[in-house]
Amino acid sequence: MKANIVKTEVVDAKYGNLYAVEGYMDRATGDELGVVYVKKRGAIWVVTSKGTGP
């Protein structure tokens, strides 16, 4: 898998930091994944939400 991931300035209290993702296709839907929210839980970062746009 190859994708371009760019951190944005958006931080949501519930979901965490917003990242823009370019070049990754969701296999289930065939759509390009546009953004993901990630949040640190303990020592790891987890994806809390994903979608096509904020």
PDB file of N, CA, C and O in Angstrom, residues 6 8 17-22 24 32-38 47 49-54:
ATOM      1  N   VAL A   6      -1.189  13.502   5.271  1.00  0.00           N
ATOM      2  CA  VAL A   6      -0.817  14.851   5.675  1.00  0.00           C
ATOM      3  C   VAL A   6      -1.612  15.237   6.920  1.00  0.00           C
ATOM      4  O   VAL A   6      -2.845  15.182   6.921  1.00  0.00           O
ATOM      5  N   THR A   8      -3.425  17.630   9.384  1.00  0.00           N
ATOM      6  CA  THR A   8      -4.083  18.930   9.289  1.00  0.00           C
ATOM      7  C   THR A   8      -4.002  19.619  10.651  1.00  0.00           C
ATOM      8  O   THR A   8      -3.498  19.046  11.621  1.00  0.00           O
ATOM      9  N   ASN A  17      -6.730  13.834  16.208  1.00  0.00           N
ATOM     10  CA  ASN A  17      -6.116  14.604  15.127  1.00  0.00           C
ATOM     11  C   ASN A  17      -6.615  14.129  13.768  1.00  0.00           C
ATOM     12  O   ASN A  17      -6.698  12.932  13.516  1.00  0.00           O
ATOM     13  N   LEU A  18      -6.887  15.106  12.883  1.00  0.00           N
ATOM     14  CA  LEU A  18      -7.380  14.790  11.543  1.00  0.00           C
ATOM     15  C   LEU A  18      -6.216  14.753  10.558  1.00  0.00           C
ATOM     16  O   LEU A  18      -5.405  15.672  10.519  1.00  0.00           O
ATOM     17  N   TYR A  19      -6.151  13.683   9.754  1.00  0.00           N
ATOM     18  CA  TYR A  19      -5.137  13.531   8.712  1.00  0.00           C
ATOM     19  C   TYR A  19      -5.832  13.352   7.371  1.00  0.00           C
ATOM     20  O   TYR A  19      -6.806  12.605   7.272  1.00  0.00           O
ATOM     21  N   ALA A  20      -5.324  14.016   6.347  1.00  0.00           N
ATOM     22  CA  ALA A  20      -5.814  13.836   4.972  1.00  0.00           C
ATOM     23  C   ALA A  20      -5.039  12.677   4.347  1.00  0.00           C
ATOM     24  O   ALA A  20      -3.820  12.592   4.494  1.00  0.00           O
ATOM     25  N   VAL A  21      -5.750  11.785   3.662  1.00  0.00           N
ATOM     26  CA  VAL A  21      -5.132  10.611   3.045  1.00  0.00           C
ATOM     27  C   VAL A  21      -5.406  10.647   1.545  1.00  0.00           C
ATOM     28  O   VAL A  21      -6.555  10.725   1.129  1.00  0.00           O
ATOM     29  N   GLU A  22      -4.352  10.591   0.744  1.00  0.00           N
ATOM     30  CA  GLU A  22      -4.489  10.589  -0.712  1.00  0.00           C
ATOM     31  C   GLU A  22      -3.889   9.316  -1.276  1.00  0.00           C
ATOM     32  O   GLU A  22      -2.799   8.914  -0.893  1.00  0.00           O
ATOM     33  N   TYR A  24      -5.309   6.082  -1.284  1.00  0.00           N
ATOM     34  CA  TYR A  24      -5.685   4.800  -0.693  1.00  0.00           C
ATOM     35  C   TYR A  24      -7.154   4.521  -0.992  1.00  0.00           C
ATOM     36  O   TYR A  24      -8.018   5.340  -0.709  1.00  0.00           O
ATOM     37  N   GLU A  32     -12.125   6.298  -2.607  1.00  0.00           N
ATOM     38  CA  GLU A  32     -10.856   6.735  -2.032  1.00  0.00           C
ATOM     39  C   GLU A  32     -11.109   7.208  -0.610  1.00  0.00           C
ATOM     40  O   GLU A  32     -12.064   7.933  -0.340  1.00  0.00           O
ATOM     41  N   LEU A  33     -10.271   6.758   0.308  1.00  0.00           N
ATOM     42  CA  LEU A  33     -10.356   7.201   1.696  1.00  0.00           C
ATOM     43  C   LEU A  33      -9.803   8.608   1.754  1.00  0.00           C
ATOM     44  O   LEU A  33      -8.674   8.853   1.338  1.00  0.00           O
ATOM     45  N   GLY A  34     -10.577   9.558   2.236  1.00  0.00           N
ATOM     46  CA  GLY A  34     -10.169  10.962   2.224  1.00  0.00           C
ATOM     47  C   GLY A  34      -9.512  11.441   3.496  1.00  0.00           C
ATOM     48  O   GLY A  34      -8.537  12.188   3.456  1.00  0.00           O
ATOM     49  N   VAL A  35     -10.044  11.025   4.653  1.00  0.00           N
ATOM     50  CA  VAL A  35      -9.502  11.496   5.928  1.00  0.00           C
ATOM     51  C   VAL A  35      -9.599  10.401   6.992  1.00  0.00           C
ATOM     52  O   VAL A  35     -10.443   9.505   6.900  1.00  0.00           O
ATOM     53  N   VAL A  36      -8.733  10.509   7.988  1.00  0.00           N
ATOM     54  CA  VAL A  36      -8.825   9.665   9.182  1.00  0.00           C
ATOM     55  C   VAL A  36      -8.561  10.523  10.408  1.00  0.00           C
ATOM     56  O   VAL A  36      -7.798  11.481  10.356  1.00  0.00           O
ATOM     57  N   TYR A  37      -9.234  10.176  11.485  1.00  0.00           N
ATOM     58  CA  TYR A  37      -8.928  10.756  12.787  1.00  0.00           C
ATOM     59  C   TYR A  37      -8.137   9.717  13.564  1.00  0.00           C
ATOM     60  O   TYR A  37      -8.492   8.532  13.555  1.00  0.00           O
ATOM     61  N   VAL A  38      -7.075  10.150  14.217  1.00  0.00           N
ATOM     62  CA  VAL A  38      -6.304   9.255  15.077  1.00  0.00           C
ATOM     63  C   VAL A  38      -6.156   9.879  16.456  1.00  0.00           C
ATOM     64  O   VAL A  38      -6.090  11.102  16.600  1.00  0.00           O
ATOM     65  N   VAL A  47      -6.886   4.555  14.972  1.00  0.00           N
ATOM     66  CA  VAL A  47      -7.822   5.256  14.099  1.00  0.00           C
ATOM     67  C   VAL A  47      -9.181   5.241  14.787  1.00  0.00           C
ATOM     68  O   VAL A  47      -9.713   4.190  15.114  1.00  0.00           O
ATOM     69  N   SER A  49     -11.876   7.271  13.544  1.00  0.00           N
ATOM     70  CA  SER A  49     -12.914   7.492  12.548  1.00  0.00           C
ATOM     71  C   SER A  49     -12.241   7.623  11.176  1.00  0.00           C
ATOM     72  O   SER A  49     -11.095   8.049  11.090  1.00  0.00           O
ATOM     73  N   LYS A  50     -12.970   7.265  10.124  1.00  0.00           N
ATOM     74  CA  LYS A  50     -12.448   7.399   8.759  1.00  0.00           C
ATOM     75  C   LYS A  50     -13.585   7.812   7.855  1.00  0.00           C
ATOM     76  O   LYS A  50     -14.749   7.613   8.177  1.00  0.00           O
ATOM     77  N   GLY A  51     -13.245   8.423   6.728  1.00  0.00           N
ATOM     78  CA  GLY A  51     -14.293   8.835   5.804  1.00  0.00           C
ATOM     79  C   GLY A  51     -13.731   9.513   4.579  1.00  0.00           C
ATOM     80  O   GLY A  51     -12.537   9.483   4.325  1.00  0.00           O
ATOM     81  N   THR A  52     -14.631  10.154   3.836  1.00  0.00           N
ATOM     82  CA  THR A  52     -14.227  10.796   2.593  1.00  0.00           C
ATOM     83  C   THR A  52     -14.014  12.291   2.736  1.00  0.00           C
ATOM     84  O   THR A  52     -13.540  12.940   1.819  1.00  0.00           O
ATOM     85  N   GLY A  53     -14.362  12.869   3.869  1.00  0.00           N
ATOM     86  CA  GLY A  53     -14.145  14.300   4.068  1.00  0.00           C
ATOM     87  C   GLY A  53     -14.634  14.734   5.430  1.00  0.00           C
ATOM     88  O   GLY A  53     -15.413  14.039   6.066  1.00  0.00           O
ATOM     89  N   PRO A  54     -14.122  15.855   5.900  1.00  0.00           N
ATOM     90  CA  PRO A  54     -14.520  16.329   7.244  1.00  0.00           C
ATOM     91  C   PRO A  54     -15.943  16.836   7.273  1.00  0.00           C
ATOM     92  O   PRO A  54     -16.537  17.125   6.288  1.00  0.00           O
TER      93      PRO A  54
END
